[in-house]
Every structure is written in structure tokens, then in C-alpha cells.
Tab-separated table of C-alpha atoms in Angstrom:
chain	number	residue	atom	x	y	z
F	1	MET	CA	-132.707	5.261	48.175
F	2	THR	CA	-129.925	5.675	45.962
F	3	VAL	CA	-129.366	9.418	44.414
F	4	ARG	CA	-129.584	9.247	40.854
F	5	ALA	CA	-128.835	12.888	40.078
F	6	VAL	CA	-126.973	15.533	41.052
F	7	VAL	CA	-128.500	19.272	40.786
F	8	TRP	CA	-126.094	22.138	40.825
F	9	ASP	CA	-125.933	25.979	42.192
F	10	VAL	CA	-123.458	27.562	39.359
F	11	ASP	CA	-121.995	31.044	41.198
F	12	ASP	CA	-118.950	30.292	43.797
F	13	THR	CA	-120.252	26.748	43.742
F	14	ILE	CA	-118.913	25.591	39.972
F	15	PHE	CA	-118.010	29.306	38.760
F	16	ASP	CA	-115.602	31.160	40.938
F	17	TYR	CA	-117.778	34.105	41.031
F	18	THR	CA	-116.404	35.505	43.810
F	19	THR	CA	-113.240	36.203	42.697
F	20	ALA	CA	-114.111	37.565	39.183
F	21	ASP	CA	-116.320	40.175	40.763
F	22	ARG	CA	-113.651	41.102	42.736
F	23	ALA	CA	-111.351	40.973	40.019
F	24	GLY	CA	-113.454	42.910	36.954
F	25	MET	CA	-115.352	45.711	39.647
F	26	ARG	CA	-111.289	46.865	41.137
F	27	ALA	CA	-110.418	46.978	36.878
F	28	HIS	CA	-114.008	48.579	36.465
F	29	LEU	CA	-113.347	51.227	38.714
F	30	ALA	CA	-110.253	51.909	37.652
F	31	ALA	CA	-111.282	52.317	34.215
F	32	GLU	CA	-114.284	54.312	35.232
F	33	GLY	CA	-111.653	56.517	37.863
F	34	LEU	CA	-113.872	55.986	40.295
F	35	LEU	CA	-111.118	54.692	43.150
F	36	ASP	CA	-110.732	57.553	44.006
F	37	GLY	CA	-113.879	58.238	45.783
F	38	TYR	CA	-112.869	55.812	48.270
F	39	ALA	CA	-110.451	55.391	51.344
F	40	SER	CA	-108.778	52.456	49.400
F	41	VAL	CA	-109.709	49.474	46.767
F	42	GLU	CA	-110.866	47.197	49.597
F	43	GLN	CA	-113.595	49.356	50.830
F	44	ALA	CA	-114.956	49.661	46.923
F	45	LEU	CA	-115.120	46.573	46.542
F	46	ALA	CA	-116.837	45.729	49.819
F	47	ARG	CA	-119.759	48.203	49.315
F	48	TRP	CA	-119.898	46.665	45.555
F	49	ARG	CA	-120.872	43.342	47.138
F	50	GLU	CA	-122.972	45.115	49.828
F	51	VAL	CA	-124.878	46.699	47.226
F	52	THR	CA	-125.164	43.482	45.228
F	53	ASP	CA	-126.378	41.151	47.996
F	54	ALA	CA	-128.962	43.822	48.601
F	55	GLN	CA	-130.388	43.842	45.572
F	56	TRP	CA	-130.033	40.705	44.585
F	57	ALA	CA	-132.150	39.293	47.790
F	58	ARG	CA	-134.595	42.204	46.515
F	59	PHE	CA	-134.873	40.211	43.246
F	60	SER	CA	-134.963	36.734	44.459
F	61	ALA	CA	-138.351	37.803	46.983
F	62	GLY	CA	-139.947	38.806	43.495
F	63	GLU	CA	-139.359	42.103	44.627
F	64	THR	CA	-137.609	43.579	41.461
F	65	ASP	CA	-136.778	42.136	37.556
F	66	TRP	CA	-133.803	40.758	36.670
F	67	HIS	CA	-133.145	44.035	34.868
F	68	GLY	CA	-134.042	46.146	37.383
F	69	GLN	CA	-131.826	44.595	40.007
F	70	ARG	CA	-128.493	45.265	37.730
F	71	ARG	CA	-129.511	48.975	37.300
F	72	GLU	CA	-130.120	49.458	40.650
F	73	ARG	CA	-127.164	47.943	41.698
F	74	VAL	CA	-125.558	50.489	39.693
F	75	ARG	CA	-127.612	53.905	41.021
F	76	VAL	CA	-126.988	52.777	44.306
F	77	PHE	CA	-123.335	52.071	44.011
F	78	LEU	CA	-122.959	55.774	42.401
F	79	GLY	CA	-125.406	57.026	44.211
F	80	GLU	CA	-126.511	58.712	41.172
F	81	SER	CA	-130.869	58.927	39.464
F	82	LEU	CA	-129.089	57.247	35.974
F	83	GLY	CA	-131.593	56.236	33.819
F	84	ASP	CA	-132.350	52.484	32.343
F	85	ALA	CA	-130.032	53.097	29.376
F	86	ASP	CA	-126.964	54.826	31.191
F	87	ALA	CA	-127.017	52.105	33.854
F	88	ASP	CA	-127.464	49.515	31.923
F	89	ALA	CA	-124.175	51.157	29.612
F	90	TRP	CA	-122.309	51.455	32.912
F	91	PHE	CA	-123.142	47.661	34.125
F	92	ASP	CA	-122.247	46.548	30.432
F	93	ARG	CA	-118.837	47.634	30.612
F	94	TYR	CA	-118.357	46.389	34.318
F	95	ILE	CA	-119.246	42.899	32.706
F	96	THR	CA	-116.583	43.484	29.960
F	97	HIS	CA	-113.881	43.362	33.172
F	98	TYR	CA	-115.721	40.558	34.705
F	99	GLU	CA	-115.645	38.027	32.077
F	100	SER	CA	-111.986	38.323	31.632
F	101	ALA	CA	-111.738	36.628	35.315
F	102	TRP	CA	-114.077	33.544	34.772
F	103	THR	CA	-113.119	30.474	35.678
F	104	LEU	CA	-114.336	26.650	37.163
F	105	PHE	CA	-113.120	26.120	40.985
F	106	PRO	CA	-110.084	23.557	40.545
F	107	ASP	CA	-111.815	20.686	42.166
F	108	VAL	CA	-115.024	20.927	39.381
F	109	LEU	CA	-113.693	18.995	36.321
F	110	PRO	CA	-112.377	16.375	38.447
F	111	VAL	CA	-115.654	15.240	40.273
F	112	LEU	CA	-118.136	15.672	37.371
F	113	ASP	CA	-115.794	13.495	35.917
F	114	ASP	CA	-115.960	10.583	38.845
F	115	LEU	CA	-120.012	10.898	38.749
F	116	VAL	CA	-120.405	11.257	35.280
F	117	ALA	CA	-121.612	7.170	34.830
F	118	SER	CA	-123.062	7.299	37.482
F	119	HIS	CA	-125.038	10.584	37.910
F	120	ARG	CA	-127.458	12.465	35.950
F	121	HIS	CA	-126.909	16.168	35.998
F	122	ALA	CA	-128.438	19.769	35.806
F	123	VAL	CA	-128.369	23.472	37.122
F	124	LEU	CA	-130.412	25.227	39.209
F	125	SER	CA	-129.580	28.945	39.619
F	126	ASN	CA	-131.195	31.674	41.328
F	127	SER	CA	-129.908	33.698	37.773
F	128	SER	CA	-130.849	34.072	34.437
F	129	LEU	CA	-130.881	31.052	31.574
F	130	LEU	CA	-129.291	33.957	29.571
F	131	VAL	CA	-126.327	34.772	31.690
F	132	GLN	CA	-125.651	30.862	33.176
F	133	ASP	CA	-126.297	29.416	29.621
F	134	ARG	CA	-123.519	31.564	28.307
F	135	LYS	CA	-121.719	31.251	30.823
F	136	LEU	CA	-121.415	27.596	31.280
F	137	ARG	CA	-120.333	27.249	27.657
F	138	VAL	CA	-117.646	29.721	27.900
F	139	LEU	CA	-116.222	27.680	31.291
F	140	GLY	CA	-116.703	24.073	28.860
F	141	VAL	CA	-118.939	22.404	30.964
F	142	HIS	CA	-122.092	23.036	29.578
F	143	ASP	CA	-122.833	19.770	27.900
F	144	ARG	CA	-122.336	18.377	31.112
F	145	PHE	CA	-125.761	19.494	32.426
F	146	GLU	CA	-129.226	17.606	30.859
F	147	ALA	CA	-131.507	21.120	32.078
F	148	ILE	CA	-130.210	24.001	32.947
F	149	LEU	CA	-133.445	26.165	34.971
F	150	CYS	CA	-132.804	29.661	36.220
F	151	ALA	CA	-135.404	31.812	38.838
F	152	ALA	CA	-135.384	34.691	36.032
F	153	GLU	CA	-137.361	32.037	33.938
F	154	LEU	CA	-138.712	30.360	36.177
F	155	GLY	CA	-140.591	32.889	38.138
F	156	VAL	CA	-139.688	30.901	41.373
F	157	ALA	CA	-136.456	31.367	43.099
F	158	LYS	CA	-134.002	29.156	45.853
F	159	PRO	CA	-134.824	28.879	48.697
F	160	ALA	CA	-138.406	27.936	47.541
F	161	ALA	CA	-138.827	24.453	47.459
F	162	ALA	CA	-140.661	25.270	44.095
F	163	ALA	CA	-137.654	26.133	42.448
F	164	PHE	CA	-135.833	22.873	43.689
F	165	HIS	CA	-138.956	20.913	42.564
F	166	ALA	CA	-138.775	22.251	38.995
F	167	ALA	CA	-135.481	20.646	39.075
F	168	CYS	CA	-136.576	17.319	39.561
F	169	GLU	CA	-139.299	17.456	37.592
F	170	ALA	CA	-137.345	18.634	34.695
F	171	LEU	CA	-135.316	15.357	35.514
F	172	GLY	CA	-138.317	13.421	36.029
F	173	LEU	CA	-136.970	12.464	39.721
F	174	PRO	CA	-138.794	12.785	42.691
F	175	PRO	CA	-137.073	14.685	45.320
F	176	HIS	CA	-135.283	11.792	47.245
F	177	ARG	CA	-133.739	10.965	44.173
F	178	VAL	CA	-131.972	13.899	43.768
F	179	ALA	CA	-128.964	15.756	45.843
F	180	TYR	CA	-128.069	19.789	45.570
F	181	VAL	CA	-125.032	21.177	45.861
F	182	GLY	CA	-124.646	24.674	46.455
F	183	ASP	CA	-122.434	27.380	49.006
F	184	HIS	CA	-125.312	29.374	50.920
F	185	PRO	CA	-125.993	27.924	53.775
F	186	GLU	CA	-129.304	28.620	53.709
F	187	ILE	CA	-130.403	29.594	50.192
F	188	ASP	CA	-129.174	26.180	48.900
F	189	GLY	CA	-128.375	23.998	52.096
F	190	ARG	CA	-131.374	24.559	53.643
F	191	GLY	CA	-133.516	24.975	50.994
F	192	ALA	CA	-132.924	22.373	49.190
F	193	ALA	CA	-133.172	19.658	52.895
F	194	GLU	CA	-136.607	21.136	53.912
F	195	ALA	CA	-137.448	20.433	49.561
F	196	GLY	CA	-136.763	17.129	50.377
F	197	LEU	CA	-133.421	16.646	48.513
F	198	LEU	CA	-130.143	15.885	49.408
F	199	SER	CA	-128.742	18.658	50.150
F	200	VAL	CA	-124.773	19.312	50.251
F	201	TRP	CA	-123.647	22.570	51.438
F	202	ILE	CA	-119.683	23.450	49.978
F	203	ASP	CA	-118.699	25.626	52.724
F	204	ARG	CA	-114.912	26.529	50.972
F	205	GLU	CA	-114.441	29.102	53.451
F	206	GLY	CA	-115.676	27.810	56.481
F	207	THR	CA	-118.258	30.014	57.017
F	208	HIS	CA	-120.037	28.279	59.698
F	209	THR	CA	-117.580	29.043	61.983
F	210	ALA	CA	-118.327	32.723	61.681
F	211	ALA	CA	-122.607	32.095	61.870
F	212	GLY	CA	-122.373	29.999	64.450
F	213	GLY	CA	-122.746	26.616	63.248
F	214	PRO	CA	-123.838	24.825	60.066
F	215	PRO	CA	-127.572	24.840	59.228
F	216	THR	CA	-129.381	21.821	59.719
F	217	GLY	CA	-130.114	19.234	57.108
F	218	PRO	CA	-127.564	19.206	55.100
F	219	HIS	CA	-124.182	18.031	54.491
F	220	ARG	CA	-121.417	19.721	54.878
F	221	ILE	CA	-118.267	19.609	52.811
F	222	VAL	CA	-115.492	21.952	52.072
F	223	SER	CA	-114.047	20.661	48.734
F	224	LEU	CA	-115.948	19.346	45.746
F	225	ALA	CA	-113.495	15.883	46.072
F	226	GLU	CA	-115.381	14.956	49.249
F	227	LEU	CA	-118.735	14.709	47.276
F	228	PRO	CA	-118.812	11.242	45.633
F	229	ALA	CA	-118.334	10.010	49.574
F	230	VAL	CA	-121.395	11.711	50.418
F	231	LEU	CA	-123.596	10.434	47.841
F	232	ARG	CA	-122.363	7.133	47.944
F	233	ALA	CA	-123.309	7.319	51.835
F	234	ASP	CA	-126.399	9.275	52.180
F	235	THR	CA	-127.253	9.066	55.390
F	236	ARG	CA	-131.107	11.099	55.495
F	237	PHE	CA	-132.728	8.222	57.213
F	238	GLY	CA	-130.569	7.668	60.359
F	239	ALA	CA	-127.311	6.178	59.465
F	240	PRO	CA	-124.554	7.548	61.142
F	241	SER	CA	-122.745	10.561	59.214
F	242	THR	CA	-119.083	10.840	59.335
F	243	PHE	CA	-118.943	13.998	57.535
F	244	ARG	CA	-118.455	17.633	59.088
């Protein structure tokens, strides 16, 4: 069956979230005078990422809402019981620094241009539409996508099959006619594969080596430049694959 559409993750797939987050938080902590509490900048950034990942997991599991996970990131990171308004204000100051570092990965526009005539495109993110809609506009790619779906509004998050199926329904296509491209081996890679989509896991940093091997199901690529060939050689149904 020919794949007719590609559904994209955003953060660390087309948008370099990790670099922007690190640069933004480094500038924010310096402005807030908080770096003296850590042995190094790297230690502070690692702590922020640890807290972010933990609160993001709670949000994905439905244990907190969008604003709640942001506020808890601030409270846990600072070790203070801040009120909502103070937590929001702290996070908003961080966002100012973070947004100044926004950028697409360099392989994004070439692959979107390559696929513009052959495939339809949409976005499925475990974020909020308020955040991702604006981000895609600032990055200049909003009009590349027919639909933009986010967990905060859907009420269901990846890796639940219902999230992937919602994206397919928005395109009016069955799952086997849709590819999903994302950076997380389980949430994106395995989740999309188990939902019946052609799953493509972009492993820019070679994380499968540290994890002991790639997850079962998704194709693994290290650059989006490999994606067109994967789409043309859909091997879910037994044909040999030449991809990693």
C-alpha cells in the first residue's frame, strides 16, 4: 500500500528543541542569578532536563494538565512552593530566552520540498496547540501542514494509538496509508508502529546504541534526507529493508 501522507512530531524532529532549551535556560539562569547554586552550568542544565522529563511524563500520563506541568517544573527545579502566578511568571521569563534560540534542523526544508508534490503533511505533538501553532508560524513552516494536532487539545497523548489515529482521521486516511516521523524510540517509534502507521524513528544522536538496540517496528534513520527513500520502499509487509 502506498503511503500518502506524513505526520510529523515537532520537538527534536523538525525543531531543534534540545539546543533551544539549553541555550534559553542557560541565559535565563544567568539572568536570574541562579547559576551559583550549581557546580557547573552543565549540572544546572542537566537538572532542568531531568525535571522537565519527569513532569512531561506526568502530563503524558494524564496526571496533570498543560499549565500544571509547567508550574511543577518551576517548583521542583527551584525547590520552592510557589503560587501559580509566581511560577507562571518565572516560566514566562524563561520562554523569552528560549524563543530567541528557536531554529529548524537544516534537513527539514529540503525534505519538505522533496515531498511537497508526493505526500500530504500534518503534525501530531504531545504539546499544546497554543505553543506549537505559534512555533510553526515563527519557524516559517506552518502552511506546510494540513492539520496540527496536539495532546493538550486532543485529550490523549502518544504513544496511545488513539492519538495517532486522530491524526489519520484528520487527513481522511487509514493508518496504513500514513507515515509518522518522530525522535522518541518508544513514544514515537514504537507507538506509531503499534498503531498501524509506517513508523520512522529519527535517531540523530545514535541513541539506540546506548539503549542496547533500536525498538522493534519503526525504521531508523539518522537524517531526514533518508526519509523519501523509506517512503518509496515501504517494507512493512516483508520486503527486505536496507535501512538501519
